[in-house]
XYZ file of N, CA and C in Angstrom:
405
model
N 42.251 135.933 16.357
C 43.003 134.752 16.706
C 42.848 133.742 15.578
N 43.900 133.648 14.783
C 43.841 132.755 13.622
C 45.240 132.247 13.302
N 45.313 131.315 12.370
C 46.593 130.775 11.934
C 47.562 131.901 11.615
N 48.777 131.779 12.128
C 49.799 132.782 11.881
C 49.835 133.906 12.886
N 48.878 133.914 13.820
C 48.889 134.930 14.869
C 50.033 134.675 15.833
N 50.709 135.744 16.232
C 51.820 135.642 17.180
C 51.402 136.360 18.467
N 51.601 135.684 19.583
C 51.181 136.199 20.881
C 52.298 136.028 21.905
N 52.211 136.826 22.956
C 53.102 136.695 24.103
C 52.251 136.260 25.293
N 52.722 135.254 26.014
C 52.003 134.750 27.197
C 52.932 134.920 28.395
N 52.516 135.705 29.369
C 53.367 135.967 30.531
C 53.375 134.809 31.536
N 52.429 133.870 31.382
C 52.369 132.702 32.284
C 52.080 131.441 31.466
N 52.898 131.235 30.436
C 52.705 130.095 29.529
C 52.847 128.784 30.308
N 51.865 127.888 30.193
C 51.915 126.610 30.915
C 52.650 125.532 30.101
N 53.905 125.270 30.440
C 54.711 124.292 29.714
C 54.257 122.869 30.058
N 54.594 121.917 29.168
C 54.185 120.530 29.362
C 54.754 119.918 30.642
N 55.909 120.425 31.103
C 56.519 119.859 32.316
C 55.913 120.418 33.610
N 54.890 121.278 33.466
C 54.222 121.851 34.625
C 54.752 123.214 35.035
N 55.889 123.621 34.488
C 56.412 124.942 34.832
C 55.654 126.026 34.062
N 55.850 127.256 34.479
C 55.164 128.397 33.876
C 56.209 129.468 33.611
N 56.084 130.148 32.463
C 57.042 131.202 32.161
C 56.597 132.075 31.007
N 57.406 133.068 30.702
C 57.104 133.968 29.601
C 57.479 133.301 28.270
N 56.603 133.429 27.272
C 56.881 132.777 25.990
C 56.059 133.403 24.881
N 56.708 133.592 23.722
C 55.974 133.939 22.496
C 55.513 132.640 21.873
N 54.334 132.664 21.251
C 53.856 131.473 20.565
C 53.134 131.858 19.288
N 52.996 130.859 18.396
C 52.360 131.042 17.095
C 51.158 130.112 17.002
N 50.037 130.632 16.527
C 48.830 129.827 16.320
C 48.975 129.088 14.981
N 48.705 127.774 14.996
C 48.879 126.944 13.802
C 47.609 126.675 13.016
N 46.456 126.844 13.644
C 45.208 126.432 12.981
C 44.131 127.509 13.055
N 43.095 127.287 12.284
C 41.865 128.067 12.357
C 40.814 127.104 12.890
N 40.593 127.054 14.196
C 39.727 126.034 14.763
C 38.278 126.132 14.313
N 37.701 124.964 14.113
C 36.259 124.885 13.883
C 35.589 124.831 15.254
N 34.269 124.830 15.254
C 33.515 124.849 16.523
C 34.012 123.756 17.467
N 34.232 124.146 18.711
C 34.651 123.246 19.792
C 36.062 122.668 19.616
N 36.825 123.127 18.654
C 38.215 122.689 18.506
C 39.123 123.670 19.245
N 40.246 123.168 19.752
C 41.173 124.063 20.451
C 42.053 124.831 19.450
N 42.639 125.896 19.949
C 43.709 126.570 19.214
C 44.966 125.745 19.445
N 45.669 125.424 18.380
C 46.922 124.692 18.484
C 48.057 125.689 18.305
N 48.975 125.695 19.258
C 50.052 126.676 19.219
C 51.407 125.994 19.430
N 52.446 126.665 18.958
C 53.820 126.215 19.197
C 54.612 127.373 19.769
N 55.547 127.037 20.624
C 56.353 128.072 21.247
C 57.531 128.430 20.344
N 58.160 129.534 20.674
C 59.293 130.023 19.903
C 60.458 130.287 20.864
N 61.650 130.381 20.297
C 62.812 130.753 21.090
C 63.786 131.537 20.234
N 64.479 132.457 20.858
C 65.550 133.182 20.174
C 66.905 132.683 20.659
N 66.912 131.619 21.447
C 68.138 131.002 21.934
C 68.536 129.898 20.956
N 69.427 130.223 20.025
C 69.837 129.266 18.997
C 70.994 128.373 19.457
N 71.520 128.600 20.635
C 72.581 127.772 21.216
C 73.779 127.621 20.288
N 74.164 128.714 19.658
C 75.328 128.750 18.763
C 75.247 127.761 17.616
N 74.045 127.412 17.202
C 73.854 126.526 16.048
C 73.401 127.363 14.868
N 73.637 126.827 13.672
C 73.238 127.515 12.451
C 72.062 126.756 11.827
N 71.100 127.512 11.324
C 69.925 126.932 10.685
C 69.708 127.599 9.339
N 69.133 126.859 8.395
C 68.756 127.485 7.137
C 67.402 128.154 7.337
N 67.188 129.243 6.597
C 65.916 129.952 6.708
C 64.773 129.021 6.320
N 63.697 129.032 7.085
C 62.532 128.212 6.785
C 62.575 126.881 7.498
N 62.089 125.862 6.829
C 61.904 124.526 7.421
C 63.230 123.804 7.624
N 63.423 123.315 8.818
C 64.565 122.470 9.166
C 64.005 121.184 9.766
N 63.512 120.272 8.912
C 62.790 119.092 9.419
C 63.633 118.164 10.278
N 64.938 118.125 10.063
C 65.780 117.219 10.857
C 65.850 117.646 12.318
N 65.639 118.930 12.571
C 65.674 119.429 13.956
C 64.289 119.821 14.446
N 63.270 119.730 13.590
C 61.890 120.020 13.993
C 61.614 121.479 14.252
N 62.324 122.359 13.536
C 62.116 123.797 13.737
C 61.941 124.508 12.407
N 61.354 125.678 12.501
C 61.225 126.603 11.375
C 61.998 127.844 11.791
N 63.015 128.216 11.008
C 63.896 129.325 11.379
C 63.525 130.602 10.647
N 63.357 131.667 11.415
C 63.137 133.010 10.870
C 64.299 133.892 11.283
N 65.100 134.361 10.305
C 66.183 135.280 10.671
C 65.625 136.617 11.169
N 66.409 137.312 11.939
C 65.997 138.602 12.516
C 65.416 139.508 11.451
N 64.215 140.036 11.726
C 63.594 140.988 10.830
C 62.860 140.394 9.645
N 62.911 139.070 9.461
C 62.193 138.448 8.341
C 60.687 138.651 8.501
N 60.246 138.745 9.727
C 58.850 139.024 10.072
C 58.869 140.114 11.147
N 57.974 141.062 11.064
C 57.971 142.158 12.037
C 57.685 141.666 13.453
N 57.090 140.508 13.586
C 56.763 139.962 14.907
C 57.974 139.360 15.618
N 59.069 139.168 14.883
C 60.265 138.566 15.478
C 61.494 139.395 15.122
N 61.880 140.332 15.991
C 63.035 141.185 15.707
C 64.378 140.463 15.823
N 64.410 139.290 16.501
C 65.644 138.517 16.649
C 65.530 137.229 15.839
N 66.684 136.596 15.559
C 66.667 135.263 14.985
C 65.764 134.392 15.871
N 64.840 133.665 15.247
C 63.842 132.924 16.027
C 63.613 131.527 15.465
N 63.515 130.558 16.361
C 63.123 129.197 16.005
C 61.688 128.986 16.445
N 60.865 128.484 15.532
C 59.505 128.066 15.863
C 59.583 126.565 16.062
N 59.304 126.105 17.277
C 59.521 124.724 17.671
C 58.270 123.897 17.350
N 58.331 123.124 16.275
C 57.120 122.544 15.689
C 56.542 121.285 16.326
N 57.292 120.253 16.623
C 56.610 119.034 17.083
C 55.920 119.155 18.434
N 56.350 120.086 19.271
C 55.776 120.210 20.616
C 54.596 121.179 20.581
N 53.404 120.630 20.379
C 52.203 121.439 20.182
C 51.421 121.544 21.492
N 50.918 122.738 21.740
C 50.095 123.021 22.917
C 48.700 123.377 22.441
N 47.717 123.154 23.291
C 46.353 123.544 22.916
C 45.730 124.452 23.964
N 44.955 125.389 23.450
C 44.181 126.304 24.293
C 42.743 126.267 23.767
N 41.777 126.093 24.658
C 40.388 126.199 24.226
C 40.103 127.659 23.908
N 39.041 127.896 23.173
C 38.649 129.284 22.857
C 38.451 130.083 24.139
N 37.814 129.439 25.135
C 37.551 130.175 26.389
C 38.841 130.487 27.133
N 39.807 129.548 27.139
C 41.099 129.809 27.786
C 41.823 130.958 27.090
N 41.787 130.941 25.764
C 42.465 131.978 24.980
C 41.843 133.339 25.271
N 40.521 133.413 25.217
C 39.845 134.693 25.458
C 40.011 135.165 26.898
N 39.914 134.250 27.844
C 40.096 134.602 29.248
C 41.509 135.145 29.488
N 42.506 134.461 28.913
C 43.893 134.889 29.068
C 44.171 136.233 28.422
N 43.485 136.490 27.311
C 43.702 137.728 26.567
C 42.903 138.888 27.148
N 41.606 138.682 27.361
C 40.727 139.783 27.739
C 40.567 139.987 29.241
N 40.505 138.899 30.001
C 40.224 139.014 31.429
C 41.503 139.043 32.272
N 42.316 138.008 32.118
C 43.510 137.888 32.949
C 44.664 138.742 32.442
N 44.613 139.141 31.194
C 45.653 139.981 30.561
C 47.034 139.316 30.586
N 47.086 137.975 30.473
C 48.366 137.271 30.433
C 48.764 136.930 28.997
N 47.832 137.071 28.051
C 48.118 136.820 26.638
C 47.979 138.142 25.899
N 49.052 138.526 25.195
C 49.057 139.782 24.437
C 49.293 139.488 22.964
N 48.527 140.137 22.127
C 48.682 139.999 20.673
C 49.900 140.803 20.238
N 50.769 140.180 19.438
C 51.943 140.868 18.908
C 51.723 141.255 17.453
N 51.184 140.321 16.664
C 50.960 140.596 15.246
C 50.737 139.301 14.504
N 50.720 139.390 13.192
C 50.499 138.211 12.348
C 51.709 137.959 11.475
N 52.015 136.675 11.270
C 53.009 136.310 10.286
C 52.418 136.579 8.901
N 53.264 136.765 7.921
C 52.749 136.899 6.553
C 52.061 135.597 6.176
N 51.119 135.674 5.238
C 50.410 134.455 4.812
C 51.397 133.465 4.194
N 52.437 133.956 3.522
C 53.450 133.071 2.938
C 54.166 132.288 4.041
N 54.617 132.980 5.075
C 55.320 132.303 6.163
C 54.400 131.312 6.871
N 53.151 131.686 7.122
C 52.203 130.780 7.775
C 52.021 129.513 6.922
N 51.913 129.662 5.610
C 51.778 128.504 4.711
C 53.038 127.657 4.720
N 54.203 128.299 4.766
C 55.462 127.549 4.801
C 55.582 126.731 6.089
N 55.097 127.284 7.192
C 55.117 126.547 8.450
C 54.212 125.317 8.369
N 53.037 125.463 7.797
C 52.127 124.321 7.619
C 52.785 123.276 6.713
N 53.431 123.700 5.651
C 54.129 122.760 4.769
C 55.267 122.055 5.499
N 55.935 122.765 6.381
C 56.998 122.156 7.174
C 56.404 121.087 8.103
N 55.266 121.370 8.685
C 54.599 120.398 9.555
C 54.235 119.141 8.765
N 53.890 119.293 7.507
C 53.601 118.112 6.673
C 54.821 117.193 6.602
N 56.021 117.759 6.631
C 57.250 116.952 6.591
C 57.510 116.258 7.924
N 56.827 116.692 8.960
C 57.018 116.131 10.300
C 55.827 115.275 10.727
N 55.041 114.818 9.772
C 53.776 114.132 10.051
C 53.933 113.003 11.080
N 55.010 112.233 10.986
C 55.189 111.109 11.900
C 55.467 111.545 13.337
N 55.844 112.808 13.531
C 56.175 113.321 14.856
C 55.039 114.101 15.503
N 53.905 114.200 14.815
C 52.810 115.033 15.289
C 51.551 114.187 15.455
N 50.843 114.405 16.544
C 49.583 113.727 16.807
C 48.687 113.828 15.573
N 48.085 112.709 15.154
C 47.275 112.679 13.929
C 46.113 113.652 13.971
N 45.461 113.778 15.117
C 44.329 114.710 15.233
C 44.811 116.151 15.063
N 45.934 116.484 15.684
C 46.496 117.820 15.523
C 46.885 118.067 14.069
N 47.525 117.054 13.463
C 47.956 117.179 12.076
C 46.769 117.504 11.166
N 45.660 116.816 11.378
C 44.456 117.049 10.559
C 43.920 118.461 10.760
N 43.911 118.952 11.997
C 43.391 120.302 12.263
C 44.305 121.389 11.662
N 45.593 121.128 11.623
C 46.558 122.117 11.123
C 46.578 122.155 9.600
N 46.482 121.004 8.957
C 46.726 120.936 7.507
C 45.466 121.032 6.654
N 44.311 121.203 7.225
C 43.119 121.312 6.396
C 42.948 122.721 5.842
């Protein structure tokens, strides 16, 4: 479980209190007692066009189908809406409850590009999260 890891959560807890299936990407390599910071993804582009990579005006990072083996469809990584999981929540969900499944890792280049994109969104991201992601 490290930056660039892609996972599927069958009971992802959304900020509005609802729960659903969702792929997510880990943004940081947490230090002791820090949470894992993750962002959700979607393949629902709503008939909009995006340039590959960082789209700071819309707060997304676009991966075309097949650009990464972890995303077979066109995918938006939704950056400003960050979720946190403690190490124990992550491990419990993965090993005990079996609601979190490992899919694979993004390339190191793509993971770095996502962090650079987050730097462009600094004003839209909690300062503490920003520091944990960009170090």
